[in-house]
Coordinates of C-alpha atoms in Angstrom, one line a residue:
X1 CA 0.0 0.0 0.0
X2 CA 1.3 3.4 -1.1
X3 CA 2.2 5.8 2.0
X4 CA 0.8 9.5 1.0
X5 CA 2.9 12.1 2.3
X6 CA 1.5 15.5 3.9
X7 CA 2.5 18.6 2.0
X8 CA 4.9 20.7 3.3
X9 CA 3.4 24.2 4.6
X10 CA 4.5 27.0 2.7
X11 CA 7.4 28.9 4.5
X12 CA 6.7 32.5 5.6
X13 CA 9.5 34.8 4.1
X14 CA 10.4 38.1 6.0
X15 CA 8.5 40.9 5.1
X16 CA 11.4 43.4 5.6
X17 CA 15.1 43.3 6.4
X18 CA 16.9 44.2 2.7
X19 CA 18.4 46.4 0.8
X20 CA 15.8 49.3 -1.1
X21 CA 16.9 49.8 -4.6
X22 CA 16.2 53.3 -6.0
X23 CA 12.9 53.3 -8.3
X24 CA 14.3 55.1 -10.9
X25 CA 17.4 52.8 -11.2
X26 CA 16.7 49.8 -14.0
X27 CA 17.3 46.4 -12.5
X28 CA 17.4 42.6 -13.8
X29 CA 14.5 42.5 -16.6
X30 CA 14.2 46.6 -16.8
X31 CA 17.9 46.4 -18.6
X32 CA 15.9 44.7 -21.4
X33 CA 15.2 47.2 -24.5
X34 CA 12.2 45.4 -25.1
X35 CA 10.8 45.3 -21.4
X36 CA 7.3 46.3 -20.9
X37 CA 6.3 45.4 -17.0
X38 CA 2.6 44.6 -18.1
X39 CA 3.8 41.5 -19.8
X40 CA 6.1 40.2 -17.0
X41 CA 4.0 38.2 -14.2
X42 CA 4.9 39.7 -10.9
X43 CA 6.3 37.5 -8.8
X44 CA 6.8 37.7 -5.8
X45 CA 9.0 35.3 -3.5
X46 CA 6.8 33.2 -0.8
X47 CA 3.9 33.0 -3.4
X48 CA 2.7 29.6 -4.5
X49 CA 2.1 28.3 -7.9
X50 CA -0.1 26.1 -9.1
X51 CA -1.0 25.0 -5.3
X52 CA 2.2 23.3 -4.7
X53 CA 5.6 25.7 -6.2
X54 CA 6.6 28.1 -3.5
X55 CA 8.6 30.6 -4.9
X56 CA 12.2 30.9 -2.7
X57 CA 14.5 32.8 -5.0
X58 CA 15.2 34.2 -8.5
X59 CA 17.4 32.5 -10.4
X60 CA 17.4 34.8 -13.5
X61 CA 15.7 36.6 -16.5
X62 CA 15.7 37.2 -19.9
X63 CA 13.4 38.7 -22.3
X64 CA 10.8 36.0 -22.9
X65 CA 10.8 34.8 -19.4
X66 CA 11.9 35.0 -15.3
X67 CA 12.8 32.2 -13.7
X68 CA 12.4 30.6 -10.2
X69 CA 13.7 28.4 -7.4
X70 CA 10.8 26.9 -5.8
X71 CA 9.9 24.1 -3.4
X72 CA 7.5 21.8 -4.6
X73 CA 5.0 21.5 -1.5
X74 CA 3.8 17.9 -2.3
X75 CA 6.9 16.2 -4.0
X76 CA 9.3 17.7 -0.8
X77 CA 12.3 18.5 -3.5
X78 CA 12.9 21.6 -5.3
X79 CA 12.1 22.8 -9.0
X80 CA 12.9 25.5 -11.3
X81 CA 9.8 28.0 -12.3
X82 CA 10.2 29.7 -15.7
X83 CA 7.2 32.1 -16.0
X84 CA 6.8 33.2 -19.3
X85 CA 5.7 36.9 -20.5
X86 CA 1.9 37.2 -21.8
X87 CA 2.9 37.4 -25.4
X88 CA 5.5 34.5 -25.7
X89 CA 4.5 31.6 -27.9
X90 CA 5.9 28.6 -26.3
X91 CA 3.7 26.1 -28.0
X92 CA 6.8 25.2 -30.5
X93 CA 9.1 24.0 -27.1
X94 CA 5.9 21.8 -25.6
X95 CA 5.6 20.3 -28.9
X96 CA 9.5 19.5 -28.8
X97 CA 9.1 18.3 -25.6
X98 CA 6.2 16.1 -25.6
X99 CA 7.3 14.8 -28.8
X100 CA 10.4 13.4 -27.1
X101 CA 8.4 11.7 -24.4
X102 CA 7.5 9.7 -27.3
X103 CA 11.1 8.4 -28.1
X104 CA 11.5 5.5 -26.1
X105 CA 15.4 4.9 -26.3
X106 CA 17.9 3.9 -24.0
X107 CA 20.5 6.4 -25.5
X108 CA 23.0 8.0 -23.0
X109 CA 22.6 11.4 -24.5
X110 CA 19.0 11.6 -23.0
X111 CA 20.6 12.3 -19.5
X112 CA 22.6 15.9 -20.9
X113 CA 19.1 17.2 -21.6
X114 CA 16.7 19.1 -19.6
X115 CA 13.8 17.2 -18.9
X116 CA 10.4 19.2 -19.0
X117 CA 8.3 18.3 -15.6
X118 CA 5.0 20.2 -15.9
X119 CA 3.0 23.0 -18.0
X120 CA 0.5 25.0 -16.6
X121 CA -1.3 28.4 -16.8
X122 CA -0.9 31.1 -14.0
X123 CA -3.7 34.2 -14.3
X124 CA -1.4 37.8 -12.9
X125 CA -2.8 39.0 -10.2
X126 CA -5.1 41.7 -11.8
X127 CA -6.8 39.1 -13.5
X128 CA -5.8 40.5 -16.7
X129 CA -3.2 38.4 -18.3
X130 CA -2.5 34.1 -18.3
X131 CA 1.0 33.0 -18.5
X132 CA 2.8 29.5 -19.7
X133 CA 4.7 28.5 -16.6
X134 CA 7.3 25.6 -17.3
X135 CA 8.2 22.9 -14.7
X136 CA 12.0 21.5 -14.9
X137 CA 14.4 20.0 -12.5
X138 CA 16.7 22.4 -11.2
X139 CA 20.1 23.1 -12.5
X140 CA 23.3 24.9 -11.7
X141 CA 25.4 28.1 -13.0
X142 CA 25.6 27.9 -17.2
X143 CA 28.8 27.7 -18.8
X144 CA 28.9 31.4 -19.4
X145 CA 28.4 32.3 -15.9
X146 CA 30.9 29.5 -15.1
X147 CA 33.7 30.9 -17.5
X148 CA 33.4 34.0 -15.9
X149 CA 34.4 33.0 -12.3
X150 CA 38.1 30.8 -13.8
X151 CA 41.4 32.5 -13.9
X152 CA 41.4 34.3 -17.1
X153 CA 38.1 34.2 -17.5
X154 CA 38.6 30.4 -19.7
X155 CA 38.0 27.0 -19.6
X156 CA 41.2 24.6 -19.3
X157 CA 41.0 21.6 -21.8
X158 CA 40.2 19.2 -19.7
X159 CA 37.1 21.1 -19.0
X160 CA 36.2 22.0 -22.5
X161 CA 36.6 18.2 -23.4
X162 CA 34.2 17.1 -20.0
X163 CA 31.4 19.7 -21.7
X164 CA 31.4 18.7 -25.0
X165 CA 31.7 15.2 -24.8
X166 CA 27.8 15.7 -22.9
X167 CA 26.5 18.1 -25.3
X168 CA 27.6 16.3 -28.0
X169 CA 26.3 13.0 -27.1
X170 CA 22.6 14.6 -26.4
X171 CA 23.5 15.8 -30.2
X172 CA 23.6 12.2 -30.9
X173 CA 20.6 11.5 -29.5
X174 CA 18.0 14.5 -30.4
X175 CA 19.7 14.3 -34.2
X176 CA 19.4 10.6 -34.6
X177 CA 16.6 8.9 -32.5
X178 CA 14.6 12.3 -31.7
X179 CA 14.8 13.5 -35.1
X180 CA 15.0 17.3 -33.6
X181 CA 17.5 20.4 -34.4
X182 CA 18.3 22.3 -31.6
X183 CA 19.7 25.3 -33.5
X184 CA 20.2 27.5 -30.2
X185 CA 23.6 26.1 -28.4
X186 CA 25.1 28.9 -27.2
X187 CA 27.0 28.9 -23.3
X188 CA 24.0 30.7 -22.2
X189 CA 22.0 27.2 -22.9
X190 CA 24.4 24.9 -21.7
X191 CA 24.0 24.6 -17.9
X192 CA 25.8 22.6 -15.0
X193 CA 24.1 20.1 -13.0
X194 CA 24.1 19.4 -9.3
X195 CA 25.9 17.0 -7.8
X196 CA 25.2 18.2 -4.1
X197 CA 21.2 19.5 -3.3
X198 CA 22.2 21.1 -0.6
X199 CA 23.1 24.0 -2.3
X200 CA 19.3 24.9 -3.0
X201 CA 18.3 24.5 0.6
X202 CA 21.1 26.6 1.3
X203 CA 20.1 29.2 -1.2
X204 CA 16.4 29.0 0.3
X205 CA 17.8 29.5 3.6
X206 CA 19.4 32.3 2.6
X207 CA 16.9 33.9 1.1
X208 CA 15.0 34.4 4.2
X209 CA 18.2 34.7 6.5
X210 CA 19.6 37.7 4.5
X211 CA 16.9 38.6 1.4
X212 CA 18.5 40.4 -1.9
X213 CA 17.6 43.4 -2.4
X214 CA 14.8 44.7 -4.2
X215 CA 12.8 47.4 -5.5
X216 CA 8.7 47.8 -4.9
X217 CA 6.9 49.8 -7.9
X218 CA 3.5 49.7 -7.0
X219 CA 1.6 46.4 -7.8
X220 CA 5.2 44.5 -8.6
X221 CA 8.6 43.7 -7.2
X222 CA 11.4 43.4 -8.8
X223 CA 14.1 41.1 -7.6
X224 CA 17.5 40.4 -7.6
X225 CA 18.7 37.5 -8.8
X226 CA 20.8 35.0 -6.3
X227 CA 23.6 33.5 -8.1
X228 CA 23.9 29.8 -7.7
X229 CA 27.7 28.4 -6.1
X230 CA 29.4 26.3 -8.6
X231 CA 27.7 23.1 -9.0
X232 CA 30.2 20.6 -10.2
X233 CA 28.0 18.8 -11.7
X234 CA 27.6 16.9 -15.9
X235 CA 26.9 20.1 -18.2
X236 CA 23.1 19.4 -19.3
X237 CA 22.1 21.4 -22.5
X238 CA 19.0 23.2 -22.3
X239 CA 16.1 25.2 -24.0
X240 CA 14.2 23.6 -26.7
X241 CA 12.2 26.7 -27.5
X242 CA 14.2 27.0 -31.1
X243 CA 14.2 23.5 -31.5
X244 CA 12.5 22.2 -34.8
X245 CA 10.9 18.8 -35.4
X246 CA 12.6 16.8 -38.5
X247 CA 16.1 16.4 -39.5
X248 CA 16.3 17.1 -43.3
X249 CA 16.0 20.1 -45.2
X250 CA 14.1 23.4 -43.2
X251 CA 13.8 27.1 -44.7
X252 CA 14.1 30.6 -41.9
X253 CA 16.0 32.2 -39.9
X254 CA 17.3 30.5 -37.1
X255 CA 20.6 30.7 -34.1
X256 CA 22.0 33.2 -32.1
X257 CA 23.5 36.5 -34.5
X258 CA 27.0 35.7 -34.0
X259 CA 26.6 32.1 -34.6
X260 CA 24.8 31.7 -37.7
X261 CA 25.8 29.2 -39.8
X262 CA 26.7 30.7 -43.7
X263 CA 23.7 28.2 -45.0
X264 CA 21.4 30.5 -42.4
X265 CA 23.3 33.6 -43.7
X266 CA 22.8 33.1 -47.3
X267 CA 18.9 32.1 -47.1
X268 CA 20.0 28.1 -48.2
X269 CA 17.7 25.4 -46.6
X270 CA 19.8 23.6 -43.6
X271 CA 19.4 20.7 -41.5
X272 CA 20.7 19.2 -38.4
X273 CA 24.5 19.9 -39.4
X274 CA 23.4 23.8 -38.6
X275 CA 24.3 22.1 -34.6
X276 CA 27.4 20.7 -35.8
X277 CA 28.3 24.4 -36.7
X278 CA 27.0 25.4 -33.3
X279 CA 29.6 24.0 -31.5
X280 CA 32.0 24.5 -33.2
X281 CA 31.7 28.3 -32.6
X282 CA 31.1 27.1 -28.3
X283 CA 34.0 25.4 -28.3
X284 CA 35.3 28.6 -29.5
X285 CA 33.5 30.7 -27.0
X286 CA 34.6 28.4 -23.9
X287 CA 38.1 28.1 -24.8
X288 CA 39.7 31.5 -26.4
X289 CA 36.9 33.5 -23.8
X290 CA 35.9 35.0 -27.5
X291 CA 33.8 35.0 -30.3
X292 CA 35.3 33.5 -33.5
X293 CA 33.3 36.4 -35.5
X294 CA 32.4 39.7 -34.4
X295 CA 30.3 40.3 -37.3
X296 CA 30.0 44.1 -37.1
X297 CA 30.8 46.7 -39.0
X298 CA 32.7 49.7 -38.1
X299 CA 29.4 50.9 -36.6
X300 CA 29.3 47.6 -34.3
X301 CA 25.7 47.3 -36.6
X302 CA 25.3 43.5 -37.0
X303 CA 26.3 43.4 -40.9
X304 CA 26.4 39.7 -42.8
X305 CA 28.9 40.9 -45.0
X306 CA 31.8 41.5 -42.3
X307 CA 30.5 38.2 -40.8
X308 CA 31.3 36.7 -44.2
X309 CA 34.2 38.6 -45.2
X310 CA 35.2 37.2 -41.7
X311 CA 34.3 33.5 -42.2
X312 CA 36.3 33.6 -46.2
X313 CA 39.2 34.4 -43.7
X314 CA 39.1 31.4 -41.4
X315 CA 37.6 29.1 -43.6
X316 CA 39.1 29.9 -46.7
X317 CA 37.9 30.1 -50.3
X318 CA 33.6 28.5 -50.4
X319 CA 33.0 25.4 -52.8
X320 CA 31.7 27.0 -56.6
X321 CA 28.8 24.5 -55.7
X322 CA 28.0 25.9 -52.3
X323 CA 27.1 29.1 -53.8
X324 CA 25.2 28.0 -56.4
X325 CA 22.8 27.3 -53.8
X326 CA 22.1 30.8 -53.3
X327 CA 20.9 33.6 -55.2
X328 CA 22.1 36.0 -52.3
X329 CA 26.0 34.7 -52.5
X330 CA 25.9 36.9 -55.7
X331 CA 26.1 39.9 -53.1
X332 CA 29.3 38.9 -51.8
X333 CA 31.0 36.7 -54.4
X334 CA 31.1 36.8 -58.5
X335 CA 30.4 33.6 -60.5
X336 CA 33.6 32.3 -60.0
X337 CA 33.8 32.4 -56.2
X338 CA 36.4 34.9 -55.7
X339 CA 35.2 37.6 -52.9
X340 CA 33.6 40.9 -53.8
X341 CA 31.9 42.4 -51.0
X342 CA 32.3 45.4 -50.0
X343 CA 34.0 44.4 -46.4
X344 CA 37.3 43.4 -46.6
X345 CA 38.5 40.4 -45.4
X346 CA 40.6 39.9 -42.9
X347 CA 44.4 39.1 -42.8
X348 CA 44.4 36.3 -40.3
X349 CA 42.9 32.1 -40.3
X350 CA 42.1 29.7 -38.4
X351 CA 46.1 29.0 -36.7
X352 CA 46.3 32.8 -36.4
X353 CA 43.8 33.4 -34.3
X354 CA 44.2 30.3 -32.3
X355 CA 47.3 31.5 -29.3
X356 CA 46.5 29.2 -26.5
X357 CA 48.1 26.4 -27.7
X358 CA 51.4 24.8 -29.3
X359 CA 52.4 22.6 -31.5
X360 CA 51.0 19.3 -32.4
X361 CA 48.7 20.0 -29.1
X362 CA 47.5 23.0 -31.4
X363 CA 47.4 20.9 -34.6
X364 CA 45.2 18.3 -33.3
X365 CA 42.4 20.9 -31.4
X366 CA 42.5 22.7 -34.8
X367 CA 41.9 19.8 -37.1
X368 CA 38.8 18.7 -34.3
X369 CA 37.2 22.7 -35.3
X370 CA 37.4 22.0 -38.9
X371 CA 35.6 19.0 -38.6
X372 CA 32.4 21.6 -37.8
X373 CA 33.5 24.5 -39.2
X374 CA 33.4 24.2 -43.2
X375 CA 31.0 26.0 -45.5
X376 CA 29.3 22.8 -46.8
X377 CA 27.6 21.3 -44.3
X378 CA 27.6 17.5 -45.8
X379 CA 31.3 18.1 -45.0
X380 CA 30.8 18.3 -41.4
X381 CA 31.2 15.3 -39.0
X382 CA 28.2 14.3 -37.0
X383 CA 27.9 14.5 -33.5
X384 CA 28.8 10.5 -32.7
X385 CA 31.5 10.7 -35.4
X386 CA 33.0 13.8 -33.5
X387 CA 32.2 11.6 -30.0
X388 CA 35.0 9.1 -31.0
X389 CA 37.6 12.1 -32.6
X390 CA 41.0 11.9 -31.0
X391 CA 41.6 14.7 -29.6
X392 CA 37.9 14.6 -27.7
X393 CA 39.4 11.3 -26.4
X394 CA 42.6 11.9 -25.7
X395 CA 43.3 11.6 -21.7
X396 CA 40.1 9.5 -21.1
X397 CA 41.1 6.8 -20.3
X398 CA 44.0 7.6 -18.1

C-alpha cells in the first residue's frame, strides 16, 4: 500500500530586512530594450504556484521569461519555475518536448538534456493576463556564468573536453533517434548540474536569513537575482524553445546573430549539421573566452557581409557549388567564387587566431574545429562521429 505524504506548509518569508533599490534605477528585466512590465507576471518570493511551487529565490531573466527556485509542496524537492511573458509563444518547445516523451530509447545522450516536468497556466494578479509556466528540474550556474568565475576568465581543456563530450552526445541522440535540431547552443543554454542539493536549501535558507535586495513599484517587485555556487556537476544542455521537429531540409531564420551558420546567412535550406556548426563556434567561445566572428561593421551594426568577409578568412575560399545554392552569395561573391563584397576580409585564419596552444597539441584541437567549421555542411562530422575524434578522447582513459 502506497504511504501518502502530507505537504509541506509553505514557508513564511520576512517581510522586511533588505536592501531598497532606487525606483528610478533599471534592475534585472528593466535592462531589457524590449521590457514592458505589463507583460512580465509579478512574482513575488513566498507566493505559491499552481497550489504546490513556492517561490524561494530568483534564479534569473531574460526577455521571454523570469525564472524561479521553488519548493515543490507535495513532492518535498525543489524545482525551477520559468514564468513566461503574456505574449510568448511557447507552443513550439511543448511540442519539442512532448514529442520526445514519445522516443523511447535507452541512448545516454538523454541524460545531458533538460527534462520538462510540468506546463501550466498562471492568471497575474489583476486578473488580466494568463501565462505558460514551465516545470523543470533544477540546475546549476551555465557555462557562461561558469567561464566568468576561472582564472582568465577560460575553460582549461580538460574542462572544454568534459562539456562537450555531454552536449555532443545529447546531439547524438536528439539528431538521430529524436529526429529534432536544436539550433540554439550557445553557453547561455548549456548549464551545470548538481551534484550536491544542498546547495538549493542553502540558497532557500538564505533567502530568508539575508533577502536580496529589491525594488517595490507599485503592484510589482522586482528582484535580484541569487547567483547559484558552482555546482560541479555533468553540463546538461537546455532550451528547446528553437528547436524544430525533422532532420532534413528546413527554410528561416534561425541561431544566435554571431553564430549563424553561412547556409542560415545566405537564405539556403539547412538541417541538423546547422548544430554541428554550433559547437564548433562554443568550443570557440569556452576556450579562447571569444567570439570567432564579431560580425559588425565599423558601426558595431550587425552586418552579414563583415561576418562573411570574416568566415572567407578562417575558412578559406567556399566550394563554386555551395554558392550555387544561393541567389544572395551573388552579393558577396562573382560567378567564379572569388570575394567581392564590400568588407574586406581579414588578414588572419584559423592557426592565427588560435594562441592558447602549441604545437601538435595545437594541430590536433584545430583539425577537431574544422571537422564543424566548413561552408558545406555535408562536409561536417556528425555529432557520434566527433564523440569518438581523438583529440575529444585523448586523456580519457588515463
Amino acid at each position: 500500500m502506497a504511504v501518502l505524504r502530507r505537504p509541506s506548509e509553505p514557508r513564511v518569508f520576512p517581510r522586511s530586512g533588505w536592501d531598497t533599490i532606487d525606483p528610478s534605477v533599471p534592475v534585472e528585466e528593466e535592462t531589457i530594450p524590449t521590457y514592458r512590465p505589463d507583460k512580465f507576471y509579478p512574482v513575488h518570493i513566498g507566493e505559491v504556484f499552481n497550489h504546490r511551487y513556492q517561490v524561494v529565490g530568483k534564479l534569473g531573466y531574460g526577455s521571454s521569461a523570469t525564472v524561479w527556485l521553488c519548493r515543490d509542496l507535495l513532492e518535498h524537492r525543489y524545482i525551477a519555475l520559468k514564468v513566461y511573458t503574456v505574449s510568448t509563444s511557447v507552443m513550439r518547445e511543448i511540442e519539442i518536448y512532448n514529442h520526445l516523451r514519445t522516443v523511447h530509447s535507452d541512448h545516454a545522450g538523454q541524460s545531458c538534456l533538460r527534462p520538462l516536468i510540468e506546463v501550466f497556466q498562471a492568471q497575474s494578479p489583476d486578473g488580466c493576463s494568463v501565462h505558460t509556466c514551465l516545470v523543470h528540474p533544477p540546475l546549476g550556474i551555465s557555462l557562461d556564468q561558469l567561464a566568468s568565475l576561472l582564472p582568465g576568465g577560460v575553460m582549461s581543456c580538460a574542462m572544454v573536453k568534459t562539456t562537450i563530450r555531454n552536449i555532443l552526445a545529447a546531439l547524438d541522440f536528439l539528431h538521430t533517434e529524436a529526429r529534432v535540431i536544436h539550433t540554439d547552443l550557445q553557453p547561455n543554454n548549456i548549464l551545470l548540474g548538481i551534484k550536491d542539493e544542498t546547495i538549493l536549501s542553502k540558497f532557500e535558507i538564505a533567502e530568508f536569513e539575508s533577502p536580496v535586495p529589491r525594488k517595490t513599484l507599485g503592484n510589482r517587485t522586482i528582484y535580484l537575482s541569487r547567483p547559484l555556487p558552482i555546482s560541479y556537476g555533468t553540463p546538461v544542455l537546455c532550451d528547446l524553445g528553437e528547436a524544430r521537429l525533422g532532420t532534413e531540409k528546413q527554410q528561416g531564420d534561425i541561431m544566435p546573430d554571431i553564430y549563424r551558420a553561412p547556409e542560415v546567412i545566405l537564405d539556403m535550406s539547412w538541417d541538423y549539421k546547422v548544430d554541428i556548426w554550433n559547437v564548433g563556434m562554443v568550443i570557440w567561445d569556452l576556450f579562447e573566452r571569444r567570439h570567432l566572428f564579431k560580425a559588425r561593421n565599423p558601426e558595431r551594426k550587425l552586418d552579414d557581409g563583415y561576418y562573411l568577409a570574416e568566415m572567407q578568412a578562417v575558412l578559406g575560399d567556399p566550394p563554386l557549388e555551395f554558392l550555387a545554392q544561393s541567389e544572395r552569395s551573388l552579393q558577396f561573391w562573382d560567378k567564379n567564387g572569388k570575394w567581392r563584397g564590400a568588407a574586406p576580409v581579414p588578414d588572419y585564419n584559423l592557426n592565427t587566431l588560435e594562441e592558447r596552444l602549441q604545437g601538435d597539441e595545437k594541430d590536433e584541437f584545430l583539425r577537431f574545429l574544422r571537422r564543424m567549421l566548413c561552408w558545406q555542411p555535408e562536409e561536417r562530422a556528425t555529432a557520434k562521429e566527433l564523440l569518438f575524434d581523438p583529440w575529444l578522447m585523448e586523456g580519457l582513459f588515463k
